[in-house]
Amino acid sequence: MNNSSQSILTSPSNVTAVYNVHIAEVWSSLVVQTAVCVIGTVLNTLNVIVFQHRKFDATPYLYMTALAVTDTGSLIVHMPYGLARCDRRIPFCATESFKYLRLQLSYYMTYVSFELGNMFEAMSAWVTLLICIERLVTMRWPHVGKVNFSHRQGKRQLTLTITLAILFHIPLFFVLEIKQKEIVTNLNETRRYHVTVLTPFGNSRYYYAYTWIRFLLVQCIPLILLCIVNVLLLVVIWSSYSNQKTYELNRNREGAERSKALLSAMKEHRIEIERKSAMEIQVDEDSKMDCIEKLESSERCQSDVHKASRKWRSNNKKRTKSLRPTRKSMTRLDRVQQANHKLTVLLVIVSFSFLFGQIPQAIAYTHIIKLFIPADCTECYVYASLYQHLSHLLCLITSTTNFFLYVSLNKHFRVHLNELCCHA
């Protein structure tokens, strides 16, 4: 779960945040994560704007728009995280004005960011799984896909998914709270700190069971299903490509056979002309001049046959080198299938990018990562928190890469993005 390392991965022997957080995590949160969130918010906003064009009215683009919205929400929610993570080891964060700002940010992180961040994470996971299932059903059973994944059905599915994600994460609003603690230093000075702690519900067995259920429904089961569905999609894509290649080979073979039959007919026609010319020469000696002209015409015909034969051989070599038909020779069904294949490949890459960011974060789940931390290792908590931060940062980075995937793999997206930039 996001942003829970402050309250869970805390060594009992350490008190202040200075000893609980590695300096690399502080700088990474302050600089890298903030930059990633700002850039990712801008890029995902562009995704949403481009997908509003009427060209993107298919159901997969509706899901992709929802995915861009959830990624935008997640990046906006985590944008102030770097400032909240900053401590006194950085001079800027030791000023009195920043201390007041950090107090306000701690309230935001406790009562807003923790809950909404996990909520948007669940939405992204479930929408990505919905995208892959839609692609698999549409590619494998087109008629079933048209019925169950129409534009209206897609809106209903997204509404249901978002509603379930919101309802499922309502208990998170009752997990954390901020309390004021007093600490006596070595100089007998009393200092007051605002710390984030678990509420009685957060310390109960009900919340413990809830965290495991959420781990299964948001991270474990969706990731396993995504791996399975993506493998099936790759099999379907490869099978479709093989069938298309076989179809093109058969069509080229039929064209070659027709060309051979045409050449054979031309040769037979030439032989028949020569035979008739020879018969006319024997019957009528007076028509020699006409026969000579006919022979010349037959020779020209023979030369034309040789030229046609050479041209056919060269064209046949070109056809064997390139099995992909031109756009003019493709039927409407071929173009639709080719567009579906390209869109499916794009969405498979998007889902693999999502898996690349989510799997390390799933390993960073608190109850799992504690299994690898010895009970007597104080410094291990610092590095475990650093790993949680880096895995979460990787997840945020993958949320920004969809824009580059759309630009590189979708021609219509590039065209409408250029139009948007030109009008701007």
Short mmCIF file of C-alpha atoms in Angstrom, two decimals:
data_model
loop_
_atom_site.label_atom_id
_atom_site.label_comp_id
_atom_site.label_asym_id
_atom_site.label_seq_id
_atom_site.Cartn_x
_atom_site.Cartn_y
_atom_site.Cartn_z
CA MET A 1 0.00 0.00 0.00
CA ASN A 2 1.29 3.44 -0.87
CA ASN A 3 2.75 5.91 1.60
CA SER A 4 2.47 3.58 4.56
CA SER A 5 6.17 3.28 5.25
CA GLN A 6 6.14 6.15 7.74
CA SER A 7 3.92 4.33 10.19
CA ILE A 8 4.81 0.70 9.54
CA LEU A 9 8.48 0.41 8.70
CA THR A 10 9.70 2.34 11.73
CA SER A 11 12.41 0.95 13.91
CA PRO A 12 11.41 0.89 17.59
CA SER A 13 14.74 2.28 18.72
CA ASN A 14 14.59 5.38 16.52
CA VAL A 15 12.40 8.35 17.22
CA THR A 16 12.92 11.17 14.78
CA ALA A 17 12.54 10.96 11.03
CA VAL A 18 16.24 11.69 10.61
CA TYR A 19 17.18 8.14 11.57
CA ASN A 20 14.28 6.37 9.93
CA VAL A 21 14.78 7.65 6.37
CA HIS A 22 17.87 7.34 4.21
CA ILE A 23 19.20 10.61 2.81
CA ALA A 24 18.98 9.14 -0.71
CA GLU A 25 15.26 8.61 -0.19
CA VAL A 26 14.84 12.21 0.96
CA TRP A 27 16.56 13.65 -2.12
CA SER A 28 14.85 11.22 -4.47
CA SER A 29 11.44 12.09 -3.04
CA LEU A 30 12.11 15.82 -3.14
CA VAL A 31 13.62 16.07 -6.63
CA VAL A 32 12.98 12.97 -8.73
CA GLN A 33 9.48 12.04 -7.59
CA THR A 34 8.23 15.62 -7.73
CA ALA A 35 9.57 16.02 -11.28
CA VAL A 36 8.06 12.68 -12.35
CA CYS A 37 4.67 13.65 -10.92
CA VAL A 38 4.66 17.05 -12.65
CA ILE A 39 5.76 15.69 -16.03
CA GLY A 40 3.46 12.68 -15.78
CA THR A 41 0.47 14.87 -14.94
CA VAL A 42 1.06 17.00 -18.04
CA LEU A 43 1.54 13.99 -20.33
CA ASN A 44 -1.51 12.10 -19.06
CA THR A 45 -3.59 15.26 -19.39
CA LEU A 46 -2.52 15.38 -23.04
CA ASN A 47 -3.60 11.74 -23.37
CA VAL A 48 -7.06 12.59 -22.07
CA ILE A 49 -7.38 15.61 -24.39
CA VAL A 50 -6.29 13.71 -27.50
CA PHE A 51 -8.60 10.78 -26.77
CA GLN A 52 -11.58 13.15 -26.74
CA HIS A 53 -11.37 13.35 -30.54
CA ARG A 54 -14.19 11.61 -32.39
CA LYS A 55 -11.64 9.35 -34.09
CA PHE A 56 -11.11 7.57 -30.76
CA ASP A 57 -14.69 6.43 -30.18
CA ALA A 58 -13.95 2.71 -29.86
CA THR A 59 -14.31 0.97 -26.51
CA PRO A 60 -10.54 0.37 -25.99
CA TYR A 61 -9.91 4.12 -26.27
CA LEU A 62 -12.60 4.68 -23.64
CA TYR A 63 -10.66 2.40 -21.30
CA MET A 64 -7.40 4.13 -22.21
CA THR A 65 -8.96 7.49 -21.36
CA ALA A 66 -10.03 6.15 -17.97
CA LEU A 67 -6.52 4.79 -17.40
CA ALA A 68 -5.04 8.21 -18.21
CA VAL A 69 -7.47 9.87 -15.77
CA THR A 70 -6.58 7.47 -12.94
CA ASP A 71 -2.85 7.90 -13.62
CA THR A 72 -3.30 11.67 -13.57
CA GLY A 73 -5.12 11.49 -10.25
CA SER A 74 -2.45 9.25 -8.74
CA LEU A 75 0.37 11.55 -9.87
CA ILE A 76 -1.38 14.66 -8.55
CA VAL A 77 -2.05 13.02 -5.20
CA HIS A 78 1.60 12.00 -4.77
CA MET A 79 3.05 15.29 -6.00
CA PRO A 80 3.54 16.88 -2.51
CA TYR A 81 5.09 13.67 -1.14
CA GLY A 82 8.65 14.90 -1.70
CA LEU A 83 8.15 18.04 0.35
CA ALA A 84 6.53 16.07 3.15
CA ARG A 85 9.48 13.67 3.18
CA CYS A 86 12.09 16.45 3.47
CA ASP A 87 13.82 16.73 6.88
CA ARG A 88 16.40 18.85 8.67
CA ARG A 89 19.37 17.30 6.89
CA ILE A 90 18.53 19.61 3.99
CA PRO A 91 19.03 23.26 5.03
CA PHE A 92 15.96 24.46 3.16
CA CYS A 93 13.78 22.06 5.13
CA ALA A 94 15.11 23.25 8.51
CA THR A 95 13.58 26.74 8.32
CA GLU A 96 10.63 27.74 10.49
CA SER A 97 8.39 28.49 7.52
CA PHE A 98 9.02 25.06 6.05
CA LYS A 99 8.32 23.40 9.39
CA TYR A 100 4.85 24.93 9.33
CA LEU A 101 4.39 23.80 5.71
CA ARG A 102 5.53 20.30 6.58
CA LEU A 103 2.97 20.15 9.38
CA GLN A 104 0.20 20.95 6.90
CA LEU A 105 1.62 18.44 4.47
CA SER A 106 1.63 15.77 7.15
CA TYR A 107 -2.11 16.27 7.60
CA TYR A 108 -2.54 16.02 3.83
CA MET A 109 -0.46 12.85 3.62
CA THR A 110 -2.32 11.25 6.52
CA TYR A 111 -5.92 12.11 5.70
CA VAL A 112 -5.89 12.54 1.90
CA SER A 113 -2.87 11.18 0.05
CA PHE A 114 -2.72 7.76 1.73
CA GLU A 115 -6.36 6.99 0.99
CA LEU A 116 -6.67 8.49 -2.50
CA GLY A 117 -3.30 7.12 -3.60
CA ASN A 118 -4.33 3.55 -2.85
CA MET A 119 -7.73 4.18 -4.40
CA PHE A 120 -6.25 5.37 -7.71
CA GLU A 121 -3.80 2.48 -7.65
CA ALA A 122 -6.69 0.00 -7.48
CA MET A 123 -8.53 1.81 -10.28
CA SER A 124 -5.46 1.65 -12.53
CA ALA A 125 -4.96 -2.06 -11.86
CA TRP A 126 -8.58 -2.98 -12.52
CA VAL A 127 -8.90 -0.78 -15.62
CA THR A 128 -5.70 -2.27 -17.06
CA LEU A 129 -7.07 -5.76 -16.45
CA LEU A 130 -10.33 -4.72 -18.11
CA ILE A 131 -8.40 -3.49 -21.16
CA CYS A 132 -6.57 -6.80 -21.55
CA ILE A 133 -9.73 -8.88 -21.13
CA GLU A 134 -11.52 -6.77 -23.74
CA ARG A 135 -8.66 -7.25 -26.20
CA LEU A 136 -8.54 -11.00 -25.63
CA VAL A 137 -12.28 -11.47 -26.08
CA THR A 138 -12.40 -9.19 -29.13
CA MET A 139 -9.46 -10.89 -30.83
CA ARG A 140 -10.49 -14.44 -29.94
CA TRP A 141 -14.28 -14.18 -30.19
CA PRO A 142 -15.18 -11.05 -32.22
CA HIS A 143 -18.95 -11.52 -32.02
CA VAL A 144 -18.87 -11.91 -28.24
CA GLY A 145 -16.66 -8.82 -27.99
CA LYS A 146 -19.12 -6.71 -29.99
CA VAL A 147 -21.96 -7.67 -27.66
CA ASN A 148 -20.22 -7.47 -24.27
CA PHE A 149 -17.77 -4.65 -24.96
CA SER A 150 -19.78 -2.09 -26.86
CA HIS A 151 -19.36 1.60 -26.09
CA ARG A 152 -22.37 1.61 -23.78
CA GLN A 153 -21.23 -1.55 -22.01
CA GLY A 154 -17.76 -0.05 -21.64
CA LYS A 155 -19.16 3.00 -19.84
CA ARG A 156 -21.12 0.77 -17.49
CA GLN A 157 -18.09 -1.39 -16.77
CA LEU A 158 -15.94 1.66 -16.00
CA THR A 159 -18.62 3.13 -13.75
CA LEU A 160 -18.90 -0.14 -11.85
CA THR A 161 -15.11 -0.48 -11.56
CA ILE A 162 -14.64 3.05 -10.21
CA THR A 163 -17.56 2.70 -7.79
CA LEU A 164 -16.20 -0.57 -6.40
CA ALA A 165 -12.73 0.96 -6.00
CA ILE A 166 -14.14 3.91 -4.04
CA LEU A 167 -16.32 1.77 -1.79
CA PHE A 168 -13.57 -0.77 -1.19
CA HIS A 169 -11.12 1.90 0.03
CA ILE A 170 -13.44 3.78 2.38
CA PRO A 171 -11.97 1.94 5.45
CA LEU A 172 -8.58 3.52 4.72
CA PHE A 173 -9.94 6.88 5.88
CA PHE A 174 -10.12 5.44 9.42
CA VAL A 175 -6.63 3.91 9.58
CA LEU A 176 -4.20 6.79 10.26
CA GLU A 177 -4.25 9.79 12.55
CA ILE A 178 -1.85 12.50 13.70
CA LYS A 179 -0.90 12.77 17.35
CA GLN A 180 1.37 15.12 19.23
CA LYS A 181 4.20 13.55 21.19
CA GLU A 182 6.64 15.06 23.65
CA ILE A 183 10.26 13.92 23.71
CA VAL A 184 12.86 14.84 26.33
CA THR A 185 16.30 15.36 24.82
CA ASN A 186 19.69 14.82 26.47
CA LEU A 187 19.72 18.51 27.46
CA ASN A 188 16.45 18.07 29.39
CA GLU A 189 14.58 20.00 26.73
CA THR A 190 11.04 19.01 25.87
CA ARG A 191 10.22 18.91 22.18
CA ARG A 192 6.84 18.32 20.64
CA TYR A 193 6.42 16.34 17.44
CA HIS A 194 3.44 15.56 15.28
CA VAL A 195 3.63 11.92 14.28
CA THR A 196 1.42 9.72 12.14
CA VAL A 197 0.20 6.64 13.99
CA LEU A 198 -2.36 3.92 13.47
CA THR A 199 -5.84 4.35 14.90
CA PRO A 200 -7.45 1.61 17.03
CA PHE A 201 -9.02 0.32 13.83
CA GLY A 202 -5.60 0.38 12.15
CA ASN A 203 -4.21 -1.75 14.99
CA SER A 204 -7.10 -4.20 14.93
CA ARG A 205 -7.19 -7.63 13.36
CA TYR A 206 -9.93 -6.42 11.04
CA TYR A 207 -7.58 -3.99 9.35
CA TYR A 208 -4.90 -6.68 9.21
CA ALA A 209 -7.34 -8.95 7.36
CA TYR A 210 -8.43 -6.04 5.17
CA THR A 211 -4.84 -5.32 4.09
CA TRP A 212 -4.37 -8.93 2.99
CA ILE A 213 -7.69 -8.91 1.12
CA ARG A 214 -6.68 -5.69 -0.61
CA PHE A 215 -3.28 -7.14 -1.47
CA LEU A 216 -4.98 -10.11 -3.12
CA LEU A 217 -7.64 -8.11 -4.98
CA VAL A 218 -5.49 -5.16 -6.10
CA GLN A 219 -1.97 -6.50 -6.49
CA CYS A 220 -1.78 -10.29 -6.42
CA ILE A 221 -4.77 -11.57 -8.43
CA PRO A 222 -4.84 -8.73 -11.03
CA LEU A 223 -1.11 -9.09 -11.70
CA ILE A 224 -1.39 -12.86 -12.13
CA LEU A 225 -4.40 -12.46 -14.42
CA LEU A 226 -2.58 -9.78 -16.42
CA CYS A 227 0.34 -12.13 -16.99
CA ILE A 228 -1.98 -14.95 -18.11
CA VAL A 229 -4.12 -12.74 -20.35
CA ASN A 230 -1.07 -11.11 -21.94
CA VAL A 231 0.43 -14.51 -22.75
CA LEU A 232 -2.87 -15.57 -24.34
CA LEU A 233 -2.96 -12.31 -26.28
CA LEU A 234 0.54 -12.92 -27.59
CA VAL A 235 -0.52 -16.40 -28.70
CA VAL A 236 -3.59 -14.97 -30.48
CA ILE A 237 -1.52 -12.25 -32.16
CA TRP A 238 1.09 -14.73 -33.34
CA SER A 239 -1.59 -17.13 -34.59
CA SER A 240 -3.33 -14.33 -36.46
CA TYR A 241 -0.04 -13.19 -37.96
CA SER A 242 0.78 -16.74 -39.07
CA ASN A 243 -2.65 -17.13 -40.67
CA GLN A 244 -2.26 -13.83 -42.48
CA LYS A 245 1.19 -14.84 -43.71
CA THR A 246 -0.17 -18.18 -44.94
CA TYR A 247 -3.02 -16.39 -46.70
CA GLU A 248 -0.59 -14.04 -48.45
CA LEU A 249 1.59 -16.96 -49.53
CA ASN A 250 -1.42 -18.78 -50.96
CA ARG A 251 -2.56 -15.64 -52.76
CA ASN A 252 0.89 -15.11 -54.26
CA ARG A 253 1.00 -18.77 -55.29
CA GLU A 254 -2.38 -18.44 -56.99
CA GLY A 255 -1.16 -15.32 -58.77
CA ALA A 256 1.94 -17.15 -59.94
CA GLU A 257 -0.17 -20.02 -61.26
CA ARG A 258 -2.42 -17.60 -63.13
CA SER A 259 0.63 -15.90 -64.64
CA LYS A 260 2.04 -19.25 -65.73
CA ALA A 261 -1.29 -20.19 -67.29
CA LEU A 262 -1.35 -16.87 -69.14
CA LEU A 263 2.17 -17.39 -70.46
CA SER A 264 1.28 -20.93 -71.55
CA ALA A 265 -1.76 -19.63 -73.42
CA MET A 266 0.35 -16.97 -75.11
CA LYS A 267 2.89 -19.59 -76.21
CA GLU A 268 0.15 -21.85 -77.59
CA HIS A 269 -1.31 -18.89 -79.43
CA ARG A 270 2.09 -18.10 -80.95
CA ILE A 271 2.57 -21.74 -82.03
CA GLU A 272 -0.88 -21.77 -83.61
CA ILE A 273 -0.09 -18.60 -85.54
CA GLU A 274 3.19 -20.07 -86.81
CA ARG A 275 1.44 -23.31 -87.84
CA LYS A 276 -1.26 -21.44 -89.74
CA SER A 277 1.37 -19.26 -91.39
CA ALA A 278 3.33 -22.31 -92.53
CA MET A 279 0.18 -23.90 -93.98
CA GLU A 280 -0.66 -20.74 -95.86
CA ILE A 281 2.87 -20.61 -97.31
CA GLN A 282 2.54 -24.15 -98.68
CA VAL A 283 -0.93 -23.57 -100.14
CA ASP A 284 -0.44 -20.19 -101.73
CA GLU A 285 2.97 -19.12 -103.01
CA ASP A 286 1.58 -15.77 -104.06
CA SER A 287 1.00 -14.71 -100.46
CA LYS A 288 4.67 -14.93 -99.44
CA MET A 289 4.88 -11.29 -98.57
CA ASP A 290 1.86 -11.57 -96.33
CA CYS A 291 3.32 -14.64 -94.67
CA ILE A 292 6.60 -12.86 -94.08
CA GLU A 293 4.72 -10.06 -92.38
CA LYS A 294 2.85 -12.58 -90.27
CA LEU A 295 6.09 -14.26 -89.32
CA GLU A 296 7.52 -10.92 -88.34
CA SER A 297 4.44 -10.26 -86.26
CA SER A 298 4.82 -13.69 -84.66
CA GLU A 299 8.45 -12.91 -83.89
CA ARG A 300 7.35 -9.68 -82.31
CA CYS A 301 4.76 -11.65 -80.37
CA GLN A 302 7.48 -14.07 -79.27
CA SER A 303 9.65 -11.19 -78.11
CA ASP A 304 6.66 -9.79 -76.25
CA VAL A 305 6.19 -13.17 -74.60
CA HIS A 306 9.84 -13.19 -73.48
CA LYS A 307 9.51 -9.66 -72.14
CA ALA A 308 6.34 -10.57 -70.28
CA SER A 309 8.07 -13.65 -68.88
CA ARG A 310 11.02 -11.60 -67.60
CA LYS A 311 8.67 -9.02 -66.14
CA TRP A 312 6.67 -11.73 -64.39
CA ARG A 313 9.84 -13.23 -62.88
CA SER A 314 10.96 -9.85 -61.53
CA ASN A 315 7.51 -9.11 -60.11
CA ASN A 316 7.34 -12.56 -58.58
CA LYS A 317 10.66 -11.95 -56.80
CA LYS A 318 9.34 -8.68 -55.42
CA ARG A 319 6.16 -10.39 -54.22
CA THR A 320 8.10 -13.10 -52.43
CA LYS A 321 10.25 -10.49 -50.69
CA SER A 322 7.29 -8.52 -49.41
CA LEU A 323 4.28 -10.53 -48.28
CA ARG A 324 2.41 -7.54 -46.89
CA PRO A 325 -0.21 -6.25 -49.31
CA THR A 326 -0.47 -2.61 -50.24
CA ARG A 327 -3.26 -0.50 -48.80
CA LYS A 328 -4.98 -0.26 -52.20
CA SER A 329 -5.09 -4.05 -52.60
CA MET A 330 -6.35 -4.60 -49.03
CA THR A 331 -10.05 -5.04 -48.42
CA ARG A 332 -11.93 -3.21 -45.69
CA LEU A 333 -11.89 -6.34 -43.53
CA ASP A 334 -8.11 -6.62 -43.92
CA ARG A 335 -7.65 -3.00 -42.84
CA VAL A 336 -9.88 -3.48 -39.80
CA GLN A 337 -7.98 -6.61 -38.77
CA GLN A 338 -4.65 -4.88 -39.22
CA ALA A 339 -5.81 -1.92 -37.10
CA ASN A 340 -7.03 -4.33 -34.41
CA HIS A 341 -3.68 -6.10 -34.39
CA LYS A 342 -1.77 -2.83 -34.02
CA LEU A 343 -4.05 -1.65 -31.22
CA THR A 344 -3.73 -4.99 -29.44
CA VAL A 345 0.06 -4.88 -29.65
CA LEU A 346 0.01 -1.35 -28.23
CA LEU A 347 -2.21 -2.34 -25.30
CA VAL A 348 -0.13 -5.45 -24.58
CA ILE A 349 2.95 -3.24 -24.30
CA VAL A 350 1.03 -0.84 -22.03
CA SER A 351 0.00 -3.70 -19.76
CA PHE A 352 3.55 -5.06 -19.64
CA SER A 353 4.74 -1.59 -18.68
CA PHE A 354 2.15 -1.58 -15.90
CA LEU A 355 3.38 -4.99 -14.71
CA PHE A 356 6.97 -3.76 -14.77
CA GLY A 357 6.04 -1.04 -12.29
CA GLN A 358 3.59 -2.99 -10.14
CA ILE A 359 5.47 -6.23 -9.46
CA PRO A 360 8.30 -4.57 -7.43
CA GLN A 361 5.68 -2.61 -5.50
CA ALA A 362 3.77 -5.81 -4.74
CA ILE A 363 6.97 -7.27 -3.27
CA ALA A 364 7.30 -4.10 -1.18
CA TYR A 365 4.00 -4.87 0.54
CA THR A 366 4.56 -4.34 4.25
CA HIS A 367 3.67 -7.80 5.53
CA ILE A 368 5.82 -9.41 2.83
CA ILE A 369 8.89 -7.20 3.16
CA LYS A 370 8.89 -7.71 6.94
CA LEU A 371 9.55 -11.38 6.32
CA PHE A 372 12.99 -10.45 4.97
CA ILE A 373 13.92 -8.06 7.81
CA PRO A 374 15.60 -9.58 10.89
CA ALA A 375 14.06 -8.51 14.17
CA ASP A 376 17.38 -7.28 15.58
CA CYS A 377 18.44 -5.32 12.48
CA THR A 378 17.82 -1.63 13.07
CA GLU A 379 19.35 -0.35 9.84
CA CYS A 380 17.34 -2.80 7.76
CA TYR A 381 14.21 -0.71 8.31
CA VAL A 382 15.90 2.26 6.66
CA TYR A 383 16.83 0.29 3.54
CA ALA A 384 13.44 -1.41 3.45
CA SER A 385 11.83 2.03 3.44
CA LEU A 386 14.22 3.05 0.66
CA TYR A 387 13.19 0.01 -1.39
CA GLN A 388 9.52 0.84 -0.86
CA HIS A 389 10.15 4.36 -2.09
CA LEU A 390 12.07 3.22 -5.18
CA SER A 391 9.42 0.65 -6.09
CA HIS A 392 6.72 3.29 -5.72
CA LEU A 393 8.79 5.73 -7.80
CA LEU A 394 9.11 3.09 -10.53
CA CYS A 395 5.33 2.69 -10.49
CA LEU A 396 4.89 6.45 -10.96
CA ILE A 397 7.42 6.47 -13.81
CA THR A 398 5.54 3.73 -15.66
CA SER A 399 2.39 5.85 -15.32
CA THR A 400 4.09 8.51 -17.44
CA THR A 401 5.39 6.20 -20.18
CA ASN A 402 1.99 5.55 -21.78
CA PHE A 403 2.19 8.88 -23.60
CA PHE A 404 5.42 7.87 -25.34
CA LEU A 405 3.96 4.46 -26.22
CA TYR A 406 0.91 6.09 -27.79
CA VAL A 407 3.06 8.53 -29.77
CA SER A 408 5.39 5.84 -31.10
CA LEU A 409 2.84 3.09 -31.83
CA ASN A 410 -0.40 4.89 -32.75
CA LYS A 411 -0.50 6.92 -35.96
CA HIS A 412 -3.85 8.58 -35.23
CA PHE A 413 -2.60 9.71 -31.82
CA ARG A 414 0.42 11.38 -33.45
CA VAL A 415 -1.74 13.08 -36.07
CA HIS A 416 -4.23 14.53 -33.60
CA LEU A 417 -1.47 15.49 -31.18
CA ASN A 418 0.20 17.47 -33.99
CA GLU A 419 -3.13 19.12 -34.79
CA LEU A 420 -3.56 20.01 -31.13
CA CYS A 421 -0.06 21.50 -30.94
CA CYS A 422 -0.54 23.45 -34.18
CA HIS A 423 -3.86 24.93 -33.03
CA ALA A 424 -2.33 25.81 -29.68
#
